[in-house]
mmCIF file of C-alpha atoms in Angstrom:
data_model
loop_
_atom_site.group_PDB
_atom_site.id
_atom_site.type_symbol
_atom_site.label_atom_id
_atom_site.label_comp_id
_atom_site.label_asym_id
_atom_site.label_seq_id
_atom_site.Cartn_x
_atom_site.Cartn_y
_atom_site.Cartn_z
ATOM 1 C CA UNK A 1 119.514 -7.132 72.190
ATOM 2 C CA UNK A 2 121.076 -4.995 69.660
ATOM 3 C CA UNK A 3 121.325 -1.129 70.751
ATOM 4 C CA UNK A 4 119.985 1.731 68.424
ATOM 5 C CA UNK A 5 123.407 2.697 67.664
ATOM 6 C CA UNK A 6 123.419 -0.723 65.055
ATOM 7 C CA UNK A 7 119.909 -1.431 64.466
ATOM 8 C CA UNK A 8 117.185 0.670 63.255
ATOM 9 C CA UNK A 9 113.420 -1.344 64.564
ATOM 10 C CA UNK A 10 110.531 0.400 62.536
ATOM 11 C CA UNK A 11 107.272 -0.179 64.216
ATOM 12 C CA UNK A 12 105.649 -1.365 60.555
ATOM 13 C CA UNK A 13 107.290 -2.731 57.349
ATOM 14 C CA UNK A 14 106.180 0.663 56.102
ATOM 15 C CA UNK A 15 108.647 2.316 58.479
ATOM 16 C CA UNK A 16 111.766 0.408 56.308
ATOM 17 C CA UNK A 17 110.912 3.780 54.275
ATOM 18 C CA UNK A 18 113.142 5.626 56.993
ATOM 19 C CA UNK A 19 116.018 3.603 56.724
ATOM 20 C CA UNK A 20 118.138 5.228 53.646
ATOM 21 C CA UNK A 21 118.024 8.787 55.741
ATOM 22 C CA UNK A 22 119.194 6.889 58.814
ATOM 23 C CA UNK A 23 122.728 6.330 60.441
ATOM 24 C CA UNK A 24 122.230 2.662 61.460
ATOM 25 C CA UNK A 25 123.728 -0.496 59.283
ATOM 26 C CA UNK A 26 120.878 -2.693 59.511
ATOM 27 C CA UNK A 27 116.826 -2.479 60.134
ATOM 28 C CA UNK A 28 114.579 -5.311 61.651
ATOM 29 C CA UNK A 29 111.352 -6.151 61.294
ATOM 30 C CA UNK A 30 111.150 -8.787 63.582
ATOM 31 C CA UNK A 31 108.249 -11.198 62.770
ATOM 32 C CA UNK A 32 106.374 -14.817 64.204
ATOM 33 C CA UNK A 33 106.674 -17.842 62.453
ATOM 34 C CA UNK A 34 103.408 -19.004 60.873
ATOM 35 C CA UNK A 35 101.599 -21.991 62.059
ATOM 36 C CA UNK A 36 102.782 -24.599 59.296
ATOM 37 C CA UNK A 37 105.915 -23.030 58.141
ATOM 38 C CA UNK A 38 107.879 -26.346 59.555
ATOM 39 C CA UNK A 39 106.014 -28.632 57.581
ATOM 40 C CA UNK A 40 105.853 -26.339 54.605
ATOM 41 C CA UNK A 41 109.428 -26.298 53.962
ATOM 42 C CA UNK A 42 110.556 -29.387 55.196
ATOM 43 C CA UNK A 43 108.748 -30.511 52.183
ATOM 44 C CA UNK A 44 110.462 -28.025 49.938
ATOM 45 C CA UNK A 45 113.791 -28.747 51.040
ATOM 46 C CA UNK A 46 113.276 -32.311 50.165
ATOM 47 C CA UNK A 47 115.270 -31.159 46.490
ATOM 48 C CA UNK A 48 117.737 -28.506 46.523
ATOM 49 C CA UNK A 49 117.240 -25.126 44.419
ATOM 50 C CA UNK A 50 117.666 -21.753 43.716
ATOM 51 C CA UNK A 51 116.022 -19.455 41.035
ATOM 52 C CA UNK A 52 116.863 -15.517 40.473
ATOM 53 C CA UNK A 53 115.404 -12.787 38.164
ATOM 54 C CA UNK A 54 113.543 -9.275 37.852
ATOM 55 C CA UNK A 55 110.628 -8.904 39.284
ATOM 56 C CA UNK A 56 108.421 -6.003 38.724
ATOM 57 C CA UNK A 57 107.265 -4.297 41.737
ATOM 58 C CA UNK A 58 103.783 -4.078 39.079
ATOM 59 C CA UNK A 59 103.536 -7.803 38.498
ATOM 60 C CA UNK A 60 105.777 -9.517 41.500
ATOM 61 C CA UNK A 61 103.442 -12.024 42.519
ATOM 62 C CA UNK A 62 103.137 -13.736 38.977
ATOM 63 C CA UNK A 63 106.753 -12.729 38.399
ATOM 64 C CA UNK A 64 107.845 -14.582 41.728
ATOM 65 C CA UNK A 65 105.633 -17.593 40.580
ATOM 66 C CA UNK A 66 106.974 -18.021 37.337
ATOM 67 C CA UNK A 67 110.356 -17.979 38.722
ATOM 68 C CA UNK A 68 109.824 -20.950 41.161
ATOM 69 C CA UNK A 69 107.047 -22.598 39.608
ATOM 70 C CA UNK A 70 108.848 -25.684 38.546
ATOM 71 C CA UNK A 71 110.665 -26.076 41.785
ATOM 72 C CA UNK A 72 107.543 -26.775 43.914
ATOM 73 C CA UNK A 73 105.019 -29.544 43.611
ATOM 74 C CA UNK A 74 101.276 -29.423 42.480
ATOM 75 C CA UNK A 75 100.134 -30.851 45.484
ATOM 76 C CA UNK A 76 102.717 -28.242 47.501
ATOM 77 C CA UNK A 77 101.261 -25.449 44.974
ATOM 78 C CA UNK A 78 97.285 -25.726 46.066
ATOM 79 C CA UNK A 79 97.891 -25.311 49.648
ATOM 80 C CA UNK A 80 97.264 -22.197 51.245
ATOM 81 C CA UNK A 81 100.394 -21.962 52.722
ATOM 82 C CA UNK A 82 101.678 -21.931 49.400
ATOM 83 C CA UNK A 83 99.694 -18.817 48.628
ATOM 84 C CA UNK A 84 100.872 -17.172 52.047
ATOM 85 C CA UNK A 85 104.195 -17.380 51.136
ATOM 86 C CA UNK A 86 103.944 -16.640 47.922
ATOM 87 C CA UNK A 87 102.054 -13.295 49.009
ATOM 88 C CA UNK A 88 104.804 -12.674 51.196
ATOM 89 C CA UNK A 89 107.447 -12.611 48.607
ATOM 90 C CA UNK A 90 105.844 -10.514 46.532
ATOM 91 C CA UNK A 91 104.811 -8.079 49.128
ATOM 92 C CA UNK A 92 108.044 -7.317 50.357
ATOM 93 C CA UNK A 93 109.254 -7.352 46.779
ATOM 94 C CA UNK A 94 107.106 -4.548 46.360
ATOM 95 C CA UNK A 95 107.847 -2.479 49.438
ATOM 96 C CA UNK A 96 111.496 -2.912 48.453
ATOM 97 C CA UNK A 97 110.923 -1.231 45.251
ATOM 98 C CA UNK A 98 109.158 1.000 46.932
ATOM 99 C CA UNK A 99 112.467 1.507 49.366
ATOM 100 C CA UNK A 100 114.866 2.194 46.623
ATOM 101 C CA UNK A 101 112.326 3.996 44.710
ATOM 102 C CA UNK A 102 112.848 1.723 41.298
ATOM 103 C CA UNK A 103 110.117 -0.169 39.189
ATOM 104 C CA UNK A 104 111.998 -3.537 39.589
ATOM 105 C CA UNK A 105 114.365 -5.394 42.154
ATOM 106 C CA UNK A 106 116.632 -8.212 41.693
ATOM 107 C CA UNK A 107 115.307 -11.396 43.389
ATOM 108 C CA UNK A 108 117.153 -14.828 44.678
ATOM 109 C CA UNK A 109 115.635 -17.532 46.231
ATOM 110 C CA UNK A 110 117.434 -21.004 47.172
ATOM 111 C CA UNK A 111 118.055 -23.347 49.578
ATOM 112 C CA UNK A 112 121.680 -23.169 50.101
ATOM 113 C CA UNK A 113 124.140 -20.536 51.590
ATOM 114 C CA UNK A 114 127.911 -20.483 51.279
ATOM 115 C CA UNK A 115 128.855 -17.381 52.974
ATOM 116 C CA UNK A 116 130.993 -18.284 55.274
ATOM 117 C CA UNK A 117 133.462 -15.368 55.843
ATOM 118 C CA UNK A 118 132.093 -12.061 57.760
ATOM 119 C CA UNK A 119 131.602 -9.752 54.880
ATOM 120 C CA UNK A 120 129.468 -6.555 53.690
ATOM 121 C CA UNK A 121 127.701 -6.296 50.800
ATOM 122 C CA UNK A 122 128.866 -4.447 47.389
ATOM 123 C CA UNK A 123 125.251 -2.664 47.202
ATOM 124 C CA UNK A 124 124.069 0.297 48.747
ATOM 125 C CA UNK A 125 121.382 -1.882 50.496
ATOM 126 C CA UNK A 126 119.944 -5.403 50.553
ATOM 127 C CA UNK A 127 116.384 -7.067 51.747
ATOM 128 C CA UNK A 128 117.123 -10.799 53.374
ATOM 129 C CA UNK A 129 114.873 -13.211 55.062
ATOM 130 C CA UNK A 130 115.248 -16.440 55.841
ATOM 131 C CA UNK A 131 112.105 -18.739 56.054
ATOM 132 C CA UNK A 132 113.328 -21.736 57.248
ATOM 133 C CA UNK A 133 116.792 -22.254 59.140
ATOM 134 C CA UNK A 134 118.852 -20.148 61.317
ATOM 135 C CA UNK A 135 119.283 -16.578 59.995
ATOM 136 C CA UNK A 136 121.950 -14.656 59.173
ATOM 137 C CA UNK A 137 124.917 -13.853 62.073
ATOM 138 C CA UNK A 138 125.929 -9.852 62.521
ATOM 139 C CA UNK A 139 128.479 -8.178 64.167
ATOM 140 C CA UNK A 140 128.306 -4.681 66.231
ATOM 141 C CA UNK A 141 130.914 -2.546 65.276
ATOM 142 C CA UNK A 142 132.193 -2.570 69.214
ATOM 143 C CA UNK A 143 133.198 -6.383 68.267
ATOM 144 C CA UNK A 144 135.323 -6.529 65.295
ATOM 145 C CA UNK A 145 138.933 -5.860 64.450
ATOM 146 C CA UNK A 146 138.556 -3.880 61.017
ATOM 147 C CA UNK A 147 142.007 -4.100 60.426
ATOM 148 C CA UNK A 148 141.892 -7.727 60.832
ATOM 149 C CA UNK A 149 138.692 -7.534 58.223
ATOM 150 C CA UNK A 150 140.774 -5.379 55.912
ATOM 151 C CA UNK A 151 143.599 -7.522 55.777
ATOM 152 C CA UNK A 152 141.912 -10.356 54.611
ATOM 153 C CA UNK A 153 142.021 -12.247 57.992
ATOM 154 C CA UNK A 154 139.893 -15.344 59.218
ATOM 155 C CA UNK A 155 136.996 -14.865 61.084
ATOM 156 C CA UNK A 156 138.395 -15.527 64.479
ATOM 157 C CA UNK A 157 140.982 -12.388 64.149
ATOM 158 C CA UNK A 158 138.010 -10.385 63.015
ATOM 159 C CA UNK A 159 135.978 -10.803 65.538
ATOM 160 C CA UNK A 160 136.603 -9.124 69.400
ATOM 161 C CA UNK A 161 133.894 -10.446 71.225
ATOM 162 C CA UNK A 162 132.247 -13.560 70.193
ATOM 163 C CA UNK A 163 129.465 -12.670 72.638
ATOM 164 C CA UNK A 164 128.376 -9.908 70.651
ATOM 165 C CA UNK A 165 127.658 -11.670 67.930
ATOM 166 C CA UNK A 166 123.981 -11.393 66.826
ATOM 167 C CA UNK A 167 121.392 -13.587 64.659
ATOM 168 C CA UNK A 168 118.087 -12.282 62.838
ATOM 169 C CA UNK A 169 115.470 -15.299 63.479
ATOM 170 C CA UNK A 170 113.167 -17.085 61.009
ATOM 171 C CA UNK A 171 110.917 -14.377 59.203
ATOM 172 C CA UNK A 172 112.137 -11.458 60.248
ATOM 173 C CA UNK A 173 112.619 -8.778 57.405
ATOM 174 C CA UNK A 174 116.051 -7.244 57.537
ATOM 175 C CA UNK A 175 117.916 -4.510 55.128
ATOM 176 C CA UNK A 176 121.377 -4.103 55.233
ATOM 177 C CA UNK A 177 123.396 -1.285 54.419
ATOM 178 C CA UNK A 178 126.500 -2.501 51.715
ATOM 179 C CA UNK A 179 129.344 -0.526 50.235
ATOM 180 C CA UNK A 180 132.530 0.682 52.914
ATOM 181 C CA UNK A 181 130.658 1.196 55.935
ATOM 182 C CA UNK A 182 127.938 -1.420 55.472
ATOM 183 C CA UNK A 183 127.078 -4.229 58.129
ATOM 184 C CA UNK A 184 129.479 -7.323 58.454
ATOM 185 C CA UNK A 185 127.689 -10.666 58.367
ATOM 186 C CA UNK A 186 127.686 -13.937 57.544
ATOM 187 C CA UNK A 187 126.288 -17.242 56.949
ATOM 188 C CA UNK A 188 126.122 -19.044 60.486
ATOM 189 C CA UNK A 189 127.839 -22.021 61.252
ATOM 190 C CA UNK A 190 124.873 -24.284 61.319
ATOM 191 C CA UNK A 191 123.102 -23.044 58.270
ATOM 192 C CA UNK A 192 126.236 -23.759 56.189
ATOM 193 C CA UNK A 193 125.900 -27.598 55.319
ATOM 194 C CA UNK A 194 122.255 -27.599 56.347
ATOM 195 C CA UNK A 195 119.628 -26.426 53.443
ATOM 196 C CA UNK A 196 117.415 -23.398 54.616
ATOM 197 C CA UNK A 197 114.924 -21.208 52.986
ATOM 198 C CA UNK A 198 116.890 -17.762 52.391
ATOM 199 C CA UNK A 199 115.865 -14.690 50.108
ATOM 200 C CA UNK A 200 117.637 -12.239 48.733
ATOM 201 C CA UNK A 201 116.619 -8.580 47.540
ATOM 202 C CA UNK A 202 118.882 -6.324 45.407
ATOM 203 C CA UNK A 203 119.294 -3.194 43.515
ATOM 204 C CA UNK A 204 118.599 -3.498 39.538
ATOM 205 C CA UNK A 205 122.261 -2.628 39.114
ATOM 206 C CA UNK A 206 123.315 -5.816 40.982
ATOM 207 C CA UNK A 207 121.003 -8.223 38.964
ATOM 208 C CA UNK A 208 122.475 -6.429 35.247
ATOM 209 C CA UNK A 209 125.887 -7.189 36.995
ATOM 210 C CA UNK A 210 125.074 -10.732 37.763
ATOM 211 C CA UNK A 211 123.506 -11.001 34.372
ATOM 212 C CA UNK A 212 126.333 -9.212 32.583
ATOM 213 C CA UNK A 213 128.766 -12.255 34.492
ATOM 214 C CA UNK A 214 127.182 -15.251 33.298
#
């Protein structure tokens, strides 16, 4: 298990509120996988997607919807695991507004993942879960070679200690700090060619720079 000195473990999604005053790189919320979930998305992930946009920490639940509305199914749309998810989404779209204290958040949703190199993110922090698939892979700062990071090496020189390598699990709500001294992570091997459920949670500022790019 992770020590305190990497990962922060609030007690409640509430306690993700802490997190910005804190020293750690990363906070869990670790969570159980509904009953269903399997089924749910193995349906999904019968087509490939992804969808981004604003959404309001006022209106996220039709926001979310009208972002993947025409990605999912009418028959996949009336069940109620549908409306479990979709509640999900949009409440920890809202408690990550409520983190960075902004009206809106940038949101991505898809069903594939290229990051293959251990990085950190270029935000100050970022929400991620994955709902179907293996989660993302962390490092503790005892196991990598920063200079070997810095230098634009391949993951094997980066890493010290493949052992310490860590993995947040279906479900579980993680933020990440980004910028300098932010938490190095990566896709995992096996959710690289295989299609997953993964969302993504950012700062206003990233989604205008996204936007500004395309």
């Amino acid at each position: 298990m992770p020590t305190p000195e990497h990962c922060f473990i609030p007690s409640t999604l509430e306690g993700f509120s802490d997190f910005k005053a804190r020293k750690e790189q990363l906070a869990r919320y670790e969570r159980e996988v509904p009953n269903g979930a399997d089924a749910f998305f193995n349906q999904l992930l019968k087509a490939p997607f992804s969808v981004g946009g604003a959404i309001s920490r006022a209106s996220a639940l039709q926001d979310i919807r009208g972002l993947i509305d025409s990605h999912v199914s009418e028959t996949t749309k009336s069940t109620g695991f549908f409306k479990l998810w979709l509640s999900d989404m949009a409440q920890l779209s809202e408690l990550f507004c409520t983190i960075l204290d902004t009206s809106y958040i940038g949101f991505w949703l898809g069903s594939r993942r290229g990051c293959r190199r251990y990085h950190t993110d270029n935000v100050p922090f970022r929400m991620l879960v994955t709902y179907a698939g293996s989660g993302t892979e962390w490092l503790p700062k005892h196991a990598i070679d920063m200079c070997a990071f810095k230098r634009g090496e391949p993951n094997e020189k980066i890493i010290k200690d493949i052992s310490a390598r860590r993995f947040l699990n279906p479900w579980d709500v993680a933020v990440l700090r980004g910028g300098p001294d932010g938490l190095l992570h990566r896709t995992p091997d096996d959710a690289l060619d295989v299609p997953s459920i993964f969302m993504r949670l950012d700062h206003p500022e990233f989604l205008a720079k996204v936007q500004a790019r395309s």
